mmCIF file of C-alpha atoms in Angstrom:
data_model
loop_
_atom_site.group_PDB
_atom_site.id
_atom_site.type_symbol
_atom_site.label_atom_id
_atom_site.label_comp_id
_atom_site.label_asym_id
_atom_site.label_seq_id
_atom_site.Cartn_x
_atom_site.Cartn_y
_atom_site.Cartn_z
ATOM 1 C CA UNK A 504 0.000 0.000 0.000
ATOM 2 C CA UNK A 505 1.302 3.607 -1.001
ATOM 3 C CA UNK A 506 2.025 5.977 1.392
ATOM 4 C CA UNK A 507 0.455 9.857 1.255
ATOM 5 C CA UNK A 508 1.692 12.992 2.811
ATOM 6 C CA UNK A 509 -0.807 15.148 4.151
ATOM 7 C CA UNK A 510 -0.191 18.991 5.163
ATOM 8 C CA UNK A 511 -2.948 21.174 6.954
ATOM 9 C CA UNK A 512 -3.726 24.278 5.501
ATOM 10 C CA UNK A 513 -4.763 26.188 8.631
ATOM 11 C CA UNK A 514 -2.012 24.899 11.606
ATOM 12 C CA UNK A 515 0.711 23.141 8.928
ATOM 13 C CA UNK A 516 0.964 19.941 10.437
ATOM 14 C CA UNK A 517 2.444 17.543 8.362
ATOM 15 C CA UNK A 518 2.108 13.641 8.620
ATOM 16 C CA UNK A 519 2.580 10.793 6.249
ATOM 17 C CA UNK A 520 -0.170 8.173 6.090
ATOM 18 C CA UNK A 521 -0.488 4.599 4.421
ATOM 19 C CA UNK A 522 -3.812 3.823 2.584
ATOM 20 C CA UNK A 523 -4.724 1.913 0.164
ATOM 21 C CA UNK A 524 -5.800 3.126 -3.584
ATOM 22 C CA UNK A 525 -9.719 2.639 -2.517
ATOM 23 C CA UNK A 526 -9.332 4.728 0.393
ATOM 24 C CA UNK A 527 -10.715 8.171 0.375
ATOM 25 C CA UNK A 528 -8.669 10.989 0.349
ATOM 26 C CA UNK A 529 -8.140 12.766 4.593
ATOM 27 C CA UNK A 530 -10.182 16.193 4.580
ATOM 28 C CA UNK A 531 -9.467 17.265 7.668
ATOM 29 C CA UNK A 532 -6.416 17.644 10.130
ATOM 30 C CA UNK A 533 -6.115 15.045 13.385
ATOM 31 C CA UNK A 534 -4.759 17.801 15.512
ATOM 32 C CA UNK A 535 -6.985 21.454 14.428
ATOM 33 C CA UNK A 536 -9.946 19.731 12.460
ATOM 34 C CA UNK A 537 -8.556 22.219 10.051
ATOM 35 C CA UNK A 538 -8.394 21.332 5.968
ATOM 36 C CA UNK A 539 -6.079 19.357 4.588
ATOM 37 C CA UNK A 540 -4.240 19.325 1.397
ATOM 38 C CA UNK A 541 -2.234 16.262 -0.311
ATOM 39 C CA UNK A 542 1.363 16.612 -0.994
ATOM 40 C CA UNK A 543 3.217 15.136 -4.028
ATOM 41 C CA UNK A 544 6.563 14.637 -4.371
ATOM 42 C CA UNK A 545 9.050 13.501 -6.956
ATOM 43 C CA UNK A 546 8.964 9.903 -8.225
ATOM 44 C CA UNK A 547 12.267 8.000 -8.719
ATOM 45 C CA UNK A 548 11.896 5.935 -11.841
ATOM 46 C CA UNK A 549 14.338 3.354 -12.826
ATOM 47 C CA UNK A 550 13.944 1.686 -16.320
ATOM 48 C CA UNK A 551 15.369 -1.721 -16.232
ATOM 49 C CA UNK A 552 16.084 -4.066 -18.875
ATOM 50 C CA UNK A 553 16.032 -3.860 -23.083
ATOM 51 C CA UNK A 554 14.095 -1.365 -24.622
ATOM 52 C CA UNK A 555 14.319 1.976 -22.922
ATOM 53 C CA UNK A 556 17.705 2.990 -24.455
ATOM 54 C CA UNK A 557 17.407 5.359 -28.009
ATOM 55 C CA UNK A 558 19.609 3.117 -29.363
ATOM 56 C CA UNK A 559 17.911 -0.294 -28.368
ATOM 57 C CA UNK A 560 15.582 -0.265 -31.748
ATOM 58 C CA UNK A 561 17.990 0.860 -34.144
ATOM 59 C CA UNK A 562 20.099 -1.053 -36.920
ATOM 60 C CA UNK A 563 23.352 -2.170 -35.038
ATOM 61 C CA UNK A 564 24.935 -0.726 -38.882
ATOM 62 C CA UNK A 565 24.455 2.818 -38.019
ATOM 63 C CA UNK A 566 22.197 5.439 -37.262
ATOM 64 C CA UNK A 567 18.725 6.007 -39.034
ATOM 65 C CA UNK A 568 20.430 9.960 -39.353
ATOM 66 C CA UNK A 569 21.019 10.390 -42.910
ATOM 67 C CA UNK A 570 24.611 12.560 -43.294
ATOM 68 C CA UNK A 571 24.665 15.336 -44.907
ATOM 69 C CA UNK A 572 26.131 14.807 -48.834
ATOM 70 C CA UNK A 573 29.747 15.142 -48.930
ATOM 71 C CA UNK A 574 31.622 17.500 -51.461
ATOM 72 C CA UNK A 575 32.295 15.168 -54.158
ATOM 73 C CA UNK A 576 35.941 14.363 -54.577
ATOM 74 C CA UNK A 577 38.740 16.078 -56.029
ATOM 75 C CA UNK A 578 39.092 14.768 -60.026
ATOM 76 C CA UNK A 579 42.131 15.719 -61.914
ATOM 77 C CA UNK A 580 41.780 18.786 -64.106
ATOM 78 C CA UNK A 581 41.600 17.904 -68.164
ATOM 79 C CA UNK A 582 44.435 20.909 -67.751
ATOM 80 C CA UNK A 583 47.126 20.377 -70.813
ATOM 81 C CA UNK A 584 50.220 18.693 -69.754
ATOM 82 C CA UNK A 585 53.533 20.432 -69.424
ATOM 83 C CA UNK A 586 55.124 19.811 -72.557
ATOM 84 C CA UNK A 587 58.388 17.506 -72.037
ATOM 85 C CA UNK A 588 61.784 18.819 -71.502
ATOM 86 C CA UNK A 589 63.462 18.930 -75.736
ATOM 87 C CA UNK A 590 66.169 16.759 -75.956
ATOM 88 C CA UNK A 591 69.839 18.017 -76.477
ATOM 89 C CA UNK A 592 70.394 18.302 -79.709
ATOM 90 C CA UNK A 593 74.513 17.782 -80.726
#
């Protein structure tokens, strides 16, 4: 069964109580008769096991983030060759 916090809103007593889901909600303060509020507080959750990683329902090749196109490669210029050293002439 879960336990509640309960604050009053006229005297500020604070208590924790355990009751059970079915249980009605406490309306009024043991110690002033005064109203009561409930108080909720952070829940620790722990996710065990496969399936609550982003990675757990990808392709083990890679990411399903497409790359951005890469600046095709350099290709040799159709520049004319240097012309070839003449050969000594005697």
């Amino acid at each position: 069964m879960p336990t509640y916090a309960y604050a009053c809103k006229d005297c500020g007593h604070a208590f924790d109580i355990v009751q059970s889901f079915s249980d009605s909600t406490l309306t009024s303060c043991p110690e002033c008769e005064g109203t009561l509020r409930k108080k909720f507080n952070s829940v620790g959750v722990v996710f065990k096991g496969s399936g609550f990683y982003r990675t757990d329902s990808r392709d083990a090749k890679g990411s399903t983030v497409s790359a951005a196109p890469s600046a095709p490669a350099a290709t040799p210029s159709a520049a004319p060759a240097a012309p070839a050293p003449a050969a000594a002439v005697s």
